[in-house]
Structures are given as C-alpha cells and as structure tokens.
Amino acid sequence: MENAATILIVDDDRDIRTLLQDYLETNGYRTHGAADGSAMWKLLDNAKPDLIVLDLNLPGEDGLTLCRKLRAHSTLPVIMLTARSEPLDRILGLEMGADDYLPKPFEPRELLARIRSVLRRSNTAAANNVEKASRIRFSSWVLDLTARHLVNPEGTVIMLSGAEFRLLKVFLEHPNRVLNRDQLLNLTQGRDADPFDRSIDIQISRLRQKLGEDARLPQIIKTVRNGGYVLAGTVAVEPD
C-alpha cells in the first residue's frame, strides 16, 4: 500500500528535488516538490501528502521551525534531510517531531527504504489507534464503532449499512491519503476490483449522501482525478 502514497519533497536545491521526485515516481509514488516553507504550506492544503521529506537548511523558515509548526496540528510523517551530520542536528530534528533523519549525501534507495519504513509504522499506528477507539471524530461528525452508526453535528444518529460502516472506517484509518478502488475493495472485502466493478463508487455515493455532502463539491470524501478517493480533514479517536 505504500506505493500509492504521495510524498512531498521540500528542498531549495532544484536538482535534488528533481532527482528525488523522478526516483520516487519510478518506484510508484506520487510526488510534489517545494522550494521553501511557503510553498510547502500551500501544497499541504492542496496535495494532501502522506509523508514529507524536509530539508533542514531552507531559505526563510528552516526545516526545524517548519517541523515544529507542523507538529502543533498534524501527525503527518516527516523525514528530515540535512547537509550536516552532527548528532545535535539529529537530536533537534527528532525532538521537533521528525520521524527519521538522513544526512546528505545519501543514496536515493536509502531514502526509499526510510520512506517505506516510516509509512509502515505510521499506517500501523493509525490502524491500532482506531482499533482501540470506541468513537472517531471527523469534520464535526462522530463514527460510533460500538453501535456502528454515525452521529451528525446536531447529534442525530445516522444508520449505516455494514458495507458503508466498513468503508468509512477504512477512510478514517487512512485520513488524508488517496486510496484507489483496488485498495478500498481489498481493505473492506479482501478482494481486488475487476474493471467493471463500481460497488465502491456506489457505496461512496451513499456515504456522501448520509454525510450531507454536495455531490459536485464534496468536502469530506473527495475524488482525486486518476487517483481514487481521500478523506480530508482531521481525525481524532476517543478510547473506550
């Protein structure tokens, strides 16, 4: 599943950005590049990446500052890059919330291995958090995992079919991550899609109706052209 992930490369060196984007795309990832913090924030809103590769030495706000600000409101995985290899830099990066640290120069395949490892840990942690939860809050809605129903912002209970519940739970286990039809079918039903299988599209349409979404401009479960679907926004779990 990692190979469907979107990676944001934040580095002011255009050659490094291009090299890493080309290499990661060759290995099945979607990528975006940013030269500084300002471009990074814009892409975070629009591209919904699954992981950030963040250079420490950036013009304007440096990578440590950006990582600290990001951690104030997001658990998005971060791998920090730096041209310096002093232990203090690594310690500061990890203390600011980076998930891993890679000194320059490095082999692209080493970064690829780190990305795969961090995404595996992140996905496992997210799934474990949901499994331990009794309720999940998102976009002013609540999914009750015990009663297997939705509660809207006004407190009204919205009933879900078994398929709708499983699909919404999968989206909440992978927030802000693009999932294609094959992945959604595999995660909800344990099988791959055939070329004419539209069951996921139908279930998503029903879910959007129950979430009160505008079919033309959905804000919670969004369609990503040539990619799949993504549940946008912040997800918070409430333990038993």
PDB file of C-alpha atoms in Angstrom:
ATOM      1  CA  MET A   1       0.000   0.000   0.000  1.00  0.00           C
ATOM      2  CA  GLU A   2       2.888   2.378   0.469  1.00  0.00           C
ATOM      3  CA  ASN A   3       3.402   2.637  -3.310  1.00  0.00           C
ATOM      4  CA  ALA A   4       0.133   4.578  -3.679  1.00  0.00           C
ATOM      5  CA  ALA A   5       1.344   7.219  -1.228  1.00  0.00           C
ATOM      6  CA  THR A   6       2.051  10.847  -2.079  1.00  0.00           C
ATOM      7  CA  ILE A   7       5.419  12.261  -0.997  1.00  0.00           C
ATOM      8  CA  LEU A   8       6.170  15.986  -0.644  1.00  0.00           C
ATOM      9  CA  ILE A   9       9.852  16.876  -1.171  1.00  0.00           C
ATOM     10  CA  VAL A  10      10.796  20.198   0.458  1.00  0.00           C
ATOM     11  CA  ASP A  11      14.312  21.241  -0.596  1.00  0.00           C
ATOM     12  CA  ASP A  12      15.612  24.512  -2.046  1.00  0.00           C
ATOM     13  CA  ASP A  13      18.024  22.621  -4.341  1.00  0.00           C
ATOM     14  CA  ARG A  14      16.094  22.089  -7.584  1.00  0.00           C
ATOM     15  CA  ASP A  15      18.450  19.336  -8.771  1.00  0.00           C
ATOM     16  CA  ILE A  16      17.905  17.330  -5.589  1.00  0.00           C
ATOM     17  CA  ARG A  17      14.137  17.825  -5.755  1.00  0.00           C
ATOM     18  CA  THR A  18      14.033  16.663  -9.365  1.00  0.00           C
ATOM     19  CA  LEU A  19      16.297  13.678  -8.690  1.00  0.00           C
ATOM     20  CA  LEU A  20      14.242  12.503  -5.723  1.00  0.00           C
ATOM     21  CA  GLN A  21      10.891  13.078  -7.418  1.00  0.00           C
ATOM     22  CA  ASP A  22      11.982  11.146 -10.511  1.00  0.00           C
ATOM     23  CA  TYR A  23      13.354   8.284  -8.425  1.00  0.00           C
ATOM     24  CA  LEU A  24      10.285   8.012  -6.185  1.00  0.00           C
ATOM     25  CA  GLU A  25       7.883   8.217  -9.122  1.00  0.00           C
ATOM     26  CA  THR A  26       9.840   5.427 -10.824  1.00  0.00           C
ATOM     27  CA  ASN A  27       9.163   3.380  -7.684  1.00  0.00           C
ATOM     28  CA  GLY A  28       5.426   4.003  -7.798  1.00  0.00           C
ATOM     29  CA  TYR A  29       4.914   7.054  -5.596  1.00  0.00           C
ATOM     30  CA  ARG A  30       3.180  10.307  -6.403  1.00  0.00           C
ATOM     31  CA  THR A  31       5.338  13.334  -5.636  1.00  0.00           C
ATOM     32  CA  HIS A  32       5.231  17.100  -5.259  1.00  0.00           C
ATOM     33  CA  GLY A  33       8.144  19.481  -4.791  1.00  0.00           C
ATOM     34  CA  ALA A  34       8.510  22.700  -2.788  1.00  0.00           C
ATOM     35  CA  ALA A  35      11.500  25.041  -2.518  1.00  0.00           C
ATOM     36  CA  ASP A  36      10.595  26.640   0.818  1.00  0.00           C
ATOM     37  CA  GLY A  37       8.126  26.709   3.689  1.00  0.00           C
ATOM     38  CA  SER A  38       5.624  28.956   1.928  1.00  0.00           C
ATOM     39  CA  ALA A  39       5.311  26.527  -0.974  1.00  0.00           C
ATOM     40  CA  MET A  40       5.151  23.617   1.481  1.00  0.00           C
ATOM     41  CA  TRP A  41       2.113  25.028   3.325  1.00  0.00           C
ATOM     42  CA  LYS A  42       0.257  25.600   0.065  1.00  0.00           C
ATOM     43  CA  LEU A  43       0.904  22.045  -1.097  1.00  0.00           C
ATOM     44  CA  LEU A  44      -0.142  20.615   2.259  1.00  0.00           C
ATOM     45  CA  ASP A  45      -3.581  22.126   1.705  1.00  0.00           C
ATOM     46  CA  ASN A  46      -3.891  21.065  -1.926  1.00  0.00           C
ATOM     47  CA  ALA A  47      -1.888  17.855  -2.404  1.00  0.00           C
ATOM     48  CA  LYS A  48      -2.672  16.004   0.864  1.00  0.00           C
ATOM     49  CA  PRO A  49       0.704  14.197   1.052  1.00  0.00           C
ATOM     50  CA  ASP A  50       1.232  11.057   3.121  1.00  0.00           C
ATOM     51  CA  LEU A  51       4.821  11.957   4.099  1.00  0.00           C
ATOM     52  CA  ILE A  52       7.154  14.961   3.905  1.00  0.00           C
ATOM     53  CA  VAL A  53      10.865  14.783   3.092  1.00  0.00           C
ATOM     54  CA  LEU A  54      12.027  18.049   4.663  1.00  0.00           C
ATOM     55  CA  ASP A  55      15.439  19.666   4.259  1.00  0.00           C
ATOM     56  CA  LEU A  56      16.831  21.285   7.394  1.00  0.00           C
ATOM     57  CA  ASN A  57      18.568  24.205   5.667  1.00  0.00           C
ATOM     58  CA  LEU A  58      15.869  26.153   3.833  1.00  0.00           C
ATOM     59  CA  PRO A  59      15.623  29.848   2.983  1.00  0.00           C
ATOM     60  CA  GLY A  60      13.336  31.731   5.361  1.00  0.00           C
ATOM     61  CA  GLU A  61      11.978  29.350   7.990  1.00  0.00           C
ATOM     62  CA  ASP A  62      14.289  26.363   8.354  1.00  0.00           C
ATOM     63  CA  GLY A  63      13.237  22.736   8.498  1.00  0.00           C
ATOM     64  CA  LEU A  64      13.268  22.578  12.302  1.00  0.00           C
ATOM     65  CA  THR A  65      10.867  25.508  12.580  1.00  0.00           C
ATOM     66  CA  LEU A  66       8.579  24.097   9.903  1.00  0.00           C
ATOM     67  CA  CYS A  67       8.555  20.672  11.565  1.00  0.00           C
ATOM     68  CA  ARG A  68       7.714  22.199  14.952  1.00  0.00           C
ATOM     69  CA  LYS A  69       4.819  24.212  13.468  1.00  0.00           C
ATOM     70  CA  LEU A  70       3.546  21.172  11.581  1.00  0.00           C
ATOM     71  CA  ARG A  71       3.587  19.046  14.729  1.00  0.00           C
ATOM     72  CA  ALA A  72       1.397  21.570  16.538  1.00  0.00           C
ATOM     73  CA  HIS A  73      -1.588  20.384  14.499  1.00  0.00           C
ATOM     74  CA  SER A  74      -0.609  17.297  12.471  1.00  0.00           C
ATOM     75  CA  THR A  75       0.913  13.825  12.839  1.00  0.00           C
ATOM     76  CA  LEU A  76       1.966  13.710   9.179  1.00  0.00           C
ATOM     77  CA  PRO A  77       5.232  11.688   8.965  1.00  0.00           C
ATOM     78  CA  VAL A  78       8.416  13.719   8.374  1.00  0.00           C
ATOM     79  CA  ILE A  79      11.871  12.571   7.281  1.00  0.00           C
ATOM     80  CA  MET A  80      14.451  15.309   7.856  1.00  0.00           C
ATOM     81  CA  LEU A  81      17.373  15.860   5.460  1.00  0.00           C
ATOM     82  CA  THR A  82      20.474  17.893   6.224  1.00  0.00           C
ATOM     83  CA  ALA A  83      23.923  18.531   4.789  1.00  0.00           C
ATOM     84  CA  ARG A  84      25.260  18.398   8.335  1.00  0.00           C
ATOM     85  CA  SER A  85      25.731  15.180  10.242  1.00  0.00           C
ATOM     86  CA  GLU A  86      26.350  16.461  13.782  1.00  0.00           C
ATOM     87  CA  PRO A  87      24.470  14.438  16.419  1.00  0.00           C
ATOM     88  CA  LEU A  88      22.938  17.667  17.795  1.00  0.00           C
ATOM     89  CA  ASP A  89      21.160  18.321  14.478  1.00  0.00           C
ATOM     90  CA  ARG A  90      19.698  14.843  14.518  1.00  0.00           C
ATOM     91  CA  ILE A  91      18.594  15.181  18.140  1.00  0.00           C
ATOM     92  CA  LEU A  92      16.966  18.566  17.468  1.00  0.00           C
ATOM     93  CA  GLY A  93      15.172  17.212  14.407  1.00  0.00           C
ATOM     94  CA  LEU A  94      13.774  14.263  16.327  1.00  0.00           C
ATOM     95  CA  GLU A  95      12.817  16.465  19.280  1.00  0.00           C
ATOM     96  CA  MET A  96      10.885  18.758  16.922  1.00  0.00           C
ATOM     97  CA  GLY A  97       8.876  15.738  15.819  1.00  0.00           C
ATOM     98  CA  ALA A  98      10.689  14.272  12.792  1.00  0.00           C
ATOM     99  CA  ASP A  99      10.083  10.537  12.355  1.00  0.00           C
ATOM    100  CA  ASP A 100      13.500   9.848  10.834  1.00  0.00           C
ATOM    101  CA  TYR A 101      16.672  11.663   9.846  1.00  0.00           C
ATOM    102  CA  LEU A 102      19.003  11.263   6.858  1.00  0.00           C
ATOM    103  CA  PRO A 103      22.272  13.203   6.414  1.00  0.00           C
ATOM    104  CA  LYS A 104      23.390  14.309   2.954  1.00  0.00           C
ATOM    105  CA  PRO A 105      24.857  12.938   0.784  1.00  0.00           C
ATOM    106  CA  PHE A 106      22.765   9.770   0.609  1.00  0.00           C
ATOM    107  CA  GLU A 107      21.703   7.186  -1.941  1.00  0.00           C
ATOM    108  CA  PRO A 108      18.109   7.626  -3.183  1.00  0.00           C
ATOM    109  CA  ARG A 109      17.464   3.951  -2.471  1.00  0.00           C
ATOM    110  CA  GLU A 110      18.314   4.581   1.203  1.00  0.00           C
ATOM    111  CA  LEU A 111      15.696   7.341   1.340  1.00  0.00           C
ATOM    112  CA  LEU A 112      13.239   4.989  -0.361  1.00  0.00           C
ATOM    113  CA  ALA A 113      13.839   2.388   2.347  1.00  0.00           C
ATOM    114  CA  ARG A 114      13.321   5.016   5.072  1.00  0.00           C
ATOM    115  CA  ILE A 115      10.080   6.214   3.440  1.00  0.00           C
ATOM    116  CA  ARG A 116       8.711   2.677   3.266  1.00  0.00           C
ATOM    117  CA  SER A 117       9.640   2.027   6.879  1.00  0.00           C
ATOM    118  CA  VAL A 118       8.118   5.274   8.198  1.00  0.00           C
ATOM    119  CA  LEU A 119       4.895   4.765   6.218  1.00  0.00           C
ATOM    120  CA  ARG A 120       4.548   1.218   7.534  1.00  0.00           C
ATOM    121  CA  ARG A 121       4.962   2.434  11.119  1.00  0.00           C
ATOM    122  CA  SER A 122       2.561   5.322  10.557  1.00  0.00           C
ATOM    123  CA  ASN A 123      -0.131   3.161   8.993  1.00  0.00           C
ATOM    124  CA  THR A 124       0.176   0.533  11.706  1.00  0.00           C
ATOM    125  CA  ALA A 125      -0.063   3.160  14.445  1.00  0.00           C
ATOM    126  CA  ALA A 126      -3.116   4.776  12.849  1.00  0.00           C
ATOM    127  CA  ALA A 127      -4.883   1.446  12.461  1.00  0.00           C
ATOM    128  CA  ASN A 128      -4.034   0.451  16.040  1.00  0.00           C
ATOM    129  CA  ASN A 129      -5.378   3.752  17.375  1.00  0.00           C
ATOM    130  CA  VAL A 130      -8.651   3.213  15.544  1.00  0.00           C
ATOM    131  CA  GLU A 131      -8.898  -0.403  16.741  1.00  0.00           C
ATOM    132  CA  LYS A 132      -8.575   0.794  20.365  1.00  0.00           C
ATOM    133  CA  ALA A 133     -11.143   3.557  19.910  1.00  0.00           C
ATOM    134  CA  SER A 134     -14.848   3.489  20.634  1.00  0.00           C
ATOM    135  CA  ARG A 135     -15.596   6.678  18.698  1.00  0.00           C
ATOM    136  CA  ILE A 136     -13.856   8.599  15.916  1.00  0.00           C
ATOM    137  CA  ARG A 137     -14.457  12.322  15.354  1.00  0.00           C
ATOM    138  CA  PHE A 138     -14.011  13.933  11.951  1.00  0.00           C
ATOM    139  CA  SER A 139     -15.354  17.160  10.403  1.00  0.00           C
ATOM    140  CA  SER A 140     -17.862  17.634  13.294  1.00  0.00           C
ATOM    141  CA  TRP A 141     -19.193  14.082  12.770  1.00  0.00           C
ATOM    142  CA  VAL A 142     -18.727  11.032  15.019  1.00  0.00           C
ATOM    143  CA  LEU A 143     -18.480   7.390  13.969  1.00  0.00           C
ATOM    144  CA  ASP A 144     -19.530   5.155  16.878  1.00  0.00           C
ATOM    145  CA  LEU A 145     -17.532   1.943  16.478  1.00  0.00           C
ATOM    146  CA  THR A 146     -19.562   0.062  19.067  1.00  0.00           C
ATOM    147  CA  ALA A 147     -23.024   0.954  17.799  1.00  0.00           C
ATOM    148  CA  ARG A 148     -21.709   1.102  14.198  1.00  0.00           C
ATOM    149  CA  HIS A 149     -23.574   4.281  13.341  1.00  0.00           C
ATOM    150  CA  LEU A 150     -22.879   7.939  12.570  1.00  0.00           C
ATOM    151  CA  VAL A 151     -23.797  10.956  14.663  1.00  0.00           C
ATOM    152  CA  ASN A 152     -24.151  14.215  12.758  1.00  0.00           C
ATOM    153  CA  PRO A 153     -23.071  17.670  14.069  1.00  0.00           C
ATOM    154  CA  GLU A 154     -26.576  18.231  15.506  1.00  0.00           C
ATOM    155  CA  GLY A 155     -26.454  14.951  17.458  1.00  0.00           C
ATOM    156  CA  THR A 156     -28.789  12.956  15.219  1.00  0.00           C
ATOM    157  CA  VAL A 157     -27.978   9.274  14.730  1.00  0.00           C
ATOM    158  CA  ILE A 158     -27.486   8.209  11.092  1.00  0.00           C
ATOM    159  CA  MET A 159     -27.689   4.471  10.461  1.00  0.00           C
ATOM    160  CA  LEU A 160     -25.100   2.777   8.216  1.00  0.00           C
ATOM    161  CA  SER A 161     -25.146  -0.489   6.315  1.00  0.00           C
ATOM    162  CA  GLY A 162     -22.358  -2.953   7.074  1.00  0.00           C
ATOM    163  CA  ALA A 163     -20.587  -2.068   3.829  1.00  0.00           C
ATOM    164  CA  GLU A 164     -20.876   1.675   4.486  1.00  0.00           C
ATOM    165  CA  PHE A 165     -19.522   1.263   8.012  1.00  0.00           C
ATOM    166  CA  ARG A 166     -16.516  -0.774   6.846  1.00  0.00           C
ATOM    167  CA  LEU A 167     -15.738   1.707   4.073  1.00  0.00           C
ATOM    168  CA  LEU A 168     -15.939   4.774   6.316  1.00  0.00           C
ATOM    169  CA  LYS A 169     -13.795   3.043   8.950  1.00  0.00           C
ATOM    170  CA  VAL A 170     -11.118   2.341   6.313  1.00  0.00           C
ATOM    171  CA  PHE A 171     -11.091   6.006   5.282  1.00  0.00           C
ATOM    172  CA  LEU A 172     -10.752   7.055   8.932  1.00  0.00           C
ATOM    173  CA  GLU A 173      -7.836   4.644   9.384  1.00  0.00           C
ATOM    174  CA  HIS A 174      -6.079   6.369   6.441  1.00  0.00           C
ATOM    175  CA  PRO A 175      -7.034  10.065   6.687  1.00  0.00           C
ATOM    176  CA  ASN A 176      -5.695  12.464   4.035  1.00  0.00           C
ATOM    177  CA  ARG A 177      -4.388   9.567   1.994  1.00  0.00           C
ATOM    178  CA  VAL A 178      -5.529   8.776  -1.538  1.00  0.00           C
ATOM    179  CA  LEU A 179      -6.942   5.252  -1.840  1.00  0.00           C
ATOM    180  CA  ASN A 180      -7.851   3.726  -5.195  1.00  0.00           C
ATOM    181  CA  ARG A 181     -10.683   1.256  -5.880  1.00  0.00           C
ATOM    182  CA  ASP A 182      -8.421  -1.803  -5.637  1.00  0.00           C
ATOM    183  CA  GLN A 183      -7.141  -0.730  -2.232  1.00  0.00           C
ATOM    184  CA  LEU A 184     -10.611   0.093  -0.923  1.00  0.00           C
ATOM    185  CA  LEU A 185     -12.034  -3.250  -2.071  1.00  0.00           C
ATOM    186  CA  ASN A 186      -9.072  -5.118  -0.642  1.00  0.00           C
ATOM    187  CA  LEU A 187      -9.327  -3.334   2.712  1.00  0.00           C
ATOM    188  CA  THR A 188     -13.104  -3.653   3.022  1.00  0.00           C
ATOM    189  CA  GLN A 189     -13.779  -7.004   1.350  1.00  0.00           C
ATOM    190  CA  GLY A 190     -10.410  -8.710   0.945  1.00  0.00           C
ATOM    191  CA  ARG A 191     -10.536  -8.846  -2.842  1.00  0.00           C
ATOM    192  CA  ASP A 192      -9.339  -6.907  -5.886  1.00  0.00           C
ATOM    193  CA  ALA A 193     -11.627  -4.998  -8.217  1.00  0.00           C
ATOM    194  CA  ASP A 194     -12.439  -6.166 -11.720  1.00  0.00           C
ATOM    195  CA  PRO A 195     -12.517  -3.499 -14.475  1.00  0.00           C
ATOM    196  CA  PHE A 196     -16.314  -3.175 -14.336  1.00  0.00           C
ATOM    197  CA  ASP A 197     -16.754  -3.242 -10.547  1.00  0.00           C
ATOM    198  CA  ARG A 198     -18.425   0.017  -9.453  1.00  0.00           C
ATOM    199  CA  SER A 199     -19.502  -1.124  -5.982  1.00  0.00           C
ATOM    200  CA  ILE A 200     -17.045   1.199  -4.234  1.00  0.00           C
ATOM    201  CA  ASP A 201     -18.289   4.195  -6.208  1.00  0.00           C
ATOM    202  CA  ILE A 202     -21.878   3.360  -5.266  1.00  0.00           C
ATOM    203  CA  GLN A 203     -21.018   2.977  -1.576  1.00  0.00           C
ATOM    204  CA  ILE A 204     -19.103   6.270  -1.579  1.00  0.00           C
ATOM    205  CA  SER A 205     -22.077   7.994  -3.212  1.00  0.00           C
ATOM    206  CA  ARG A 206     -24.337   6.653  -0.434  1.00  0.00           C
ATOM    207  CA  LEU A 207     -21.863   7.676   2.258  1.00  0.00           C
ATOM    208  CA  ARG A 208     -21.697  11.194   0.847  1.00  0.00           C
ATOM    209  CA  GLN A 209     -25.485  11.419   0.953  1.00  0.00           C
ATOM    210  CA  LYS A 210     -25.519  10.372   4.599  1.00  0.00           C
ATOM    211  CA  LEU A 211     -22.775  12.911   5.358  1.00  0.00           C
ATOM    212  CA  GLY A 212     -24.864  15.620   3.702  1.00  0.00           C
ATOM    213  CA  GLU A 213     -22.237  16.225   1.042  1.00  0.00           C
ATOM    214  CA  ASP A 214     -22.722  18.221  -2.144  1.00  0.00           C
ATOM    215  CA  ALA A 215     -22.154  15.557  -4.825  1.00  0.00           C
ATOM    216  CA  ARG A 216     -20.495  18.149  -7.087  1.00  0.00           C
ATOM    217  CA  LEU A 217     -18.148  19.584  -4.424  1.00  0.00           C
ATOM    218  CA  PRO A 218     -17.729  17.064  -1.592  1.00  0.00           C
ATOM    219  CA  GLN A 219     -15.619  18.342   1.304  1.00  0.00           C
ATOM    220  CA  ILE A 220     -15.136  15.187   3.402  1.00  0.00           C
ATOM    221  CA  ILE A 221     -14.719  12.285   0.957  1.00  0.00           C
ATOM    222  CA  LYS A 222     -13.123  13.862  -2.088  1.00  0.00           C
ATOM    223  CA  THR A 223     -12.492  12.413  -5.535  1.00  0.00           C
ATOM    224  CA  VAL A 224      -8.895  12.592  -6.769  1.00  0.00           C
ATOM    225  CA  ARG A 225      -8.771  12.560 -10.560  1.00  0.00           C
ATOM    226  CA  ASN A 226      -6.989   9.451 -11.871  1.00  0.00           C
ATOM    227  CA  GLY A 227      -6.174   8.550  -8.270  1.00  0.00           C
ATOM    228  CA  GLY A 228      -9.161   7.444  -6.220  1.00  0.00           C
ATOM    229  CA  TYR A 229     -10.704   8.928  -3.105  1.00  0.00           C
ATOM    230  CA  VAL A 230      -9.418  10.700   0.013  1.00  0.00           C
ATOM    231  CA  LEU A 231     -10.998  11.522   3.354  1.00  0.00           C
ATOM    232  CA  ALA A 232      -9.885  15.086   4.036  1.00  0.00           C
ATOM    233  CA  GLY A 233      -9.559  16.742   7.428  1.00  0.00           C
ATOM    234  CA  THR A 234      -8.508  15.992  10.989  1.00  0.00           C
ATOM    235  CA  VAL A 235      -9.393  12.670  12.614  1.00  0.00           C
ATOM    236  CA  ALA A 236      -9.466  12.217  16.398  1.00  0.00           C
ATOM    237  CA  VAL A 237     -10.027   8.914  18.208  1.00  0.00           C
ATOM    238  CA  GLU A 238     -11.737   8.512  21.572  1.00  0.00           C
ATOM    239  CA  PRO A 239     -10.657   5.419  23.531  1.00  0.00           C
ATOM    240  CA  ASP A 240     -13.043   3.176  25.437  1.00  0.00           C
TER     241      ASP A 240
END
